[in-house]
Short mmCIF file of C-alpha atoms in Angstrom, two decimals:
data_model
loop_
_atom_site.label_atom_id
_atom_site.label_comp_id
_atom_site.label_asym_id
_atom_site.label_seq_id
_atom_site.Cartn_x
_atom_site.Cartn_y
_atom_site.Cartn_z
CA MET E 1 26.81 -37.33 -8.54
CA THR E 2 29.56 -38.57 -10.83
CA THR E 3 30.71 -42.16 -10.67
CA PRO E 4 33.89 -42.44 -8.60
CA VAL E 5 36.94 -43.80 -10.40
CA VAL E 6 38.79 -46.41 -8.34
CA SER E 7 42.05 -47.87 -9.60
CA ILE E 8 43.76 -50.91 -8.12
CA ALA E 9 47.52 -50.70 -8.63
CA TYR E 10 48.95 -54.07 -7.68
CA HIS E 11 51.59 -56.72 -8.24
CA SER E 12 50.95 -60.44 -7.96
CA GLY E 13 53.86 -62.86 -8.05
CA TYR E 14 52.01 -66.18 -8.23
CA GLY E 15 48.37 -65.19 -8.70
CA HIS E 16 47.20 -65.13 -5.08
CA THR E 17 47.32 -61.35 -4.77
CA ALA E 18 45.55 -61.05 -8.13
CA VAL E 19 42.60 -62.91 -6.57
CA ILE E 20 42.48 -60.30 -3.80
CA ALA E 21 42.78 -57.47 -6.36
CA GLU E 22 39.81 -58.92 -8.26
CA ALA E 23 37.83 -59.07 -5.01
CA VAL E 24 38.55 -55.39 -4.28
CA ARG E 25 37.44 -54.64 -7.87
CA SER E 26 34.22 -56.61 -7.37
CA GLY E 27 33.36 -54.77 -4.15
CA ALA E 28 34.04 -51.38 -5.73
CA VAL E 29 31.87 -52.23 -8.75
CA GLN E 30 29.07 -53.39 -6.44
CA ALA E 31 29.22 -49.98 -4.74
CA GLY E 32 28.99 -48.16 -8.07
CA ALA E 33 32.56 -47.30 -9.05
CA GLU E 34 34.28 -47.28 -12.40
CA VAL E 35 37.19 -49.60 -11.64
CA HIS E 36 40.55 -50.20 -13.31
CA LEU E 37 42.92 -53.07 -12.49
CA ILE E 38 46.52 -52.02 -13.17
CA GLU E 39 49.40 -54.48 -12.90
CA VAL E 40 52.29 -52.27 -11.81
CA ASP E 41 55.01 -54.48 -13.27
CA ALA E 42 53.60 -53.85 -16.76
CA ILE E 43 52.18 -50.33 -16.33
CA THR E 44 51.76 -48.19 -19.44
CA GLU E 45 51.62 -44.41 -19.90
CA LYS E 46 47.89 -44.75 -20.55
CA GLN E 47 47.49 -46.51 -17.18
CA TRP E 48 49.51 -43.79 -15.42
CA ALA E 49 46.98 -41.35 -16.87
CA VAL E 50 44.15 -43.49 -15.47
CA LEU E 51 45.76 -43.30 -12.03
CA ASP E 52 46.07 -39.53 -12.40
CA ARG E 53 42.32 -39.16 -13.01
CA SER E 54 41.28 -41.66 -10.32
CA ASP E 55 39.46 -40.57 -7.19
CA ALA E 56 40.97 -43.45 -5.23
CA ILE E 57 43.97 -45.74 -5.69
CA VAL E 58 44.15 -49.06 -3.85
CA PHE E 59 47.68 -50.44 -3.57
CA GLY E 60 48.26 -54.19 -3.47
CA SER E 61 51.22 -56.54 -3.29
CA PRO E 62 52.22 -59.85 -1.80
CA THR E 63 54.34 -59.57 1.32
CA TYR E 64 57.80 -60.92 0.51
CA MET E 65 60.48 -60.89 3.20
CA GLY E 66 58.45 -58.52 5.36
CA THR E 67 57.57 -55.88 2.78
CA ALA E 68 55.95 -55.33 -0.61
CA SER E 69 57.46 -57.04 -3.64
CA ALA E 70 60.38 -55.57 -5.57
CA ALA E 71 58.04 -54.92 -8.52
CA PHE E 72 55.77 -52.85 -6.30
CA HIS E 73 58.72 -50.96 -4.83
CA THR E 74 59.81 -50.07 -8.38
CA PHE E 75 56.33 -48.68 -9.04
CA ALA E 76 56.38 -46.78 -5.74
CA GLU E 77 59.67 -45.13 -6.66
CA ALA E 78 58.21 -44.17 -10.04
CA THR E 79 55.42 -42.26 -8.28
CA SER E 80 58.02 -39.66 -7.30
CA ALA E 81 57.06 -37.72 -10.45
CA ARG E 82 53.53 -37.45 -9.02
CA TRP E 83 54.97 -36.53 -5.62
CA ALA E 84 56.99 -33.67 -7.14
CA THR E 85 53.87 -32.10 -8.65
CA GLN E 86 51.46 -33.22 -5.89
CA ALA E 87 49.37 -34.77 -8.69
CA TRP E 88 47.72 -37.29 -6.35
CA LYS E 89 47.18 -34.90 -3.41
CA ASP E 90 43.79 -35.41 -1.73
CA LYS E 91 42.97 -38.62 -3.60
CA LEU E 92 41.93 -41.56 -1.44
CA ALA E 93 44.26 -44.50 -0.88
CA ALA E 94 43.91 -47.97 0.63
CA GLY E 95 45.81 -51.24 0.50
CA PHE E 96 45.83 -55.02 0.62
CA THR E 97 48.37 -57.80 0.82
CA ASN E 98 48.73 -61.59 0.97
CA SER E 99 51.38 -63.86 2.44
CA GLY E 100 51.85 -67.48 3.38
CA SER E 101 52.00 -66.91 7.13
CA LYS E 102 49.14 -65.78 9.32
CA SER E 103 51.14 -62.65 10.15
CA GLY E 104 54.14 -62.76 7.86
CA ASP E 105 54.69 -59.07 8.66
CA LYS E 106 51.78 -58.10 6.43
CA LEU E 107 51.29 -55.05 8.64
CA HIS E 108 54.65 -53.71 7.49
CA THR E 109 53.54 -53.92 3.86
CA LEU E 110 50.33 -52.05 4.64
CA GLN E 111 52.30 -49.43 6.59
CA PHE E 112 54.60 -49.04 3.59
CA PHE E 113 51.54 -48.36 1.43
CA GLN E 114 50.19 -45.90 4.00
CA ILE E 115 53.47 -43.98 4.16
CA LEU E 116 53.64 -43.92 0.35
CA ALA E 117 50.11 -42.49 0.28
CA ALA E 118 51.01 -39.90 2.93
CA GLN E 119 54.06 -38.79 0.98
CA LEU E 120 51.82 -38.35 -2.05
CA GLY E 121 49.36 -36.28 0.03
CA MET E 122 46.60 -38.89 -0.17
CA HIS E 123 43.94 -39.74 2.45
CA TRP E 124 44.09 -43.31 3.80
CA VAL E 125 40.95 -45.44 4.04
CA ASN E 126 41.24 -48.19 6.64
CA LEU E 127 39.35 -51.47 6.67
CA GLY E 128 36.69 -50.33 9.13
CA LEU E 129 35.95 -53.79 10.50
CA LEU E 130 36.16 -55.35 13.92
CA PRO E 131 38.42 -58.41 14.09
CA GLY E 132 36.94 -61.79 13.34
CA TRP E 133 37.91 -65.29 14.50
CA ASN E 134 39.05 -64.16 17.94
CA SER E 135 36.63 -65.90 20.30
CA SER E 136 35.32 -69.39 20.98
CA THR E 137 32.12 -68.56 19.10
CA ALA E 138 33.93 -67.05 16.10
CA SER E 139 34.90 -68.77 12.87
CA GLU E 140 37.77 -68.66 10.40
CA ASP E 141 35.07 -67.70 7.89
CA ASP E 142 34.55 -64.32 9.63
CA LEU E 143 35.33 -61.10 7.81
CA ASN E 144 38.74 -59.76 8.89
CA ARG E 145 39.62 -63.19 10.26
CA LEU E 146 43.27 -62.14 10.62
CA GLY E 147 42.40 -59.07 12.72
CA VAL E 148 44.12 -56.45 10.57
CA PHE E 149 42.77 -52.89 10.65
CA LEU E 150 44.94 -50.89 8.28
CA GLY E 151 43.84 -52.70 5.11
CA ALA E 152 42.76 -56.07 3.74
CA ALA E 153 45.10 -58.91 4.66
CA ALA E 154 44.98 -62.42 3.25
CA GLN E 155 46.81 -65.64 4.05
CA THR E 156 47.29 -68.46 1.57
CA ASN E 157 49.30 -71.62 2.16
CA VAL E 158 52.57 -71.48 0.24
CA ASP E 159 52.05 -74.92 -1.30
CA GLU E 160 48.62 -74.09 -2.75
CA GLY E 161 47.60 -72.11 -5.82
CA PRO E 162 45.43 -69.01 -6.25
CA ASP E 163 42.25 -71.10 -6.07
CA ALA E 164 43.04 -71.71 -2.39
CA VAL E 165 42.83 -68.06 -1.33
CA HIS E 166 40.57 -68.14 1.72
CA LYS E 167 36.97 -67.15 0.99
CA ALA E 168 36.82 -64.95 4.09
CA ASP E 169 39.86 -63.02 2.85
CA VAL E 170 38.17 -62.57 -0.53
CA ALA E 171 35.03 -61.28 1.20
CA THR E 172 37.14 -58.93 3.34
CA ALA E 173 38.77 -57.52 0.20
CA GLU E 174 35.34 -57.03 -1.38
CA HIS E 175 34.38 -55.08 1.75
CA LEU E 176 37.45 -52.86 1.29
CA GLY E 177 36.47 -52.13 -2.32
CA ARG E 178 32.97 -51.11 -1.23
CA ARG E 179 34.30 -48.99 1.63
CA VAL E 180 36.73 -47.11 -0.62
CA THR E 181 33.97 -46.42 -3.15
CA GLU E 182 31.49 -45.27 -0.50
CA THR E 183 34.14 -43.00 1.01
CA ALA E 184 34.90 -41.55 -2.43
CA LYS E 185 31.19 -40.80 -2.91
CA THR E 186 30.99 -39.11 0.49
CA LEU E 187 34.07 -37.02 -0.22
CA ALA E 188 32.76 -35.97 -3.64
CA THR E 189 29.39 -35.00 -2.13
CA GLY E 190 31.10 -32.92 0.55
CA ARG E 191 33.34 -31.17 -1.94
CA ALA E 192 30.34 -30.38 -4.18
CA ALA E 193 28.43 -28.97 -1.20
CA LEU E 194 31.36 -26.77 -0.21
CA ALA E 195 31.73 -25.50 -3.76
CA ALA E 196 28.00 -24.61 -4.02
#
């Protein structure tokens, strides 16, 4: 089996979302992927080519004013060249976001990523975790402590730096990276079996 290529296309305004991107990278590496971190506000033609050859692309952005950042929206609009040729059709996609509020309309950002992926003909990989921190015996240190299913969601206080990103949110993002990689391996195995 070939090593799956997972790229993380993200924007981070103040460094918090970069911490989550690094956690997704770590989880994907642990699961055996070749991983590329791509900052979409400084993307190069070489990095576009990396995205084109990726098996999975994980989208990431802070949630600003109820949606992804302007820098990520600029990147999303630039994917229209890939949409026109269906260059990313049947790749895997997933997403993550961070905001200051516990909700902060992070779901809308993840839905934006999911719709972008659908327009590009990609297959969405959800978080695949039950909610954490939702009973008297639960803890804020649980995986998926914010109870989001569509992707990895993180919350960081607006008056604290990237070092304050919650450890449970980091661990949840690592889980997402592993899940995307494992799904890419399963898909590749299935495709190889069908081709045989």
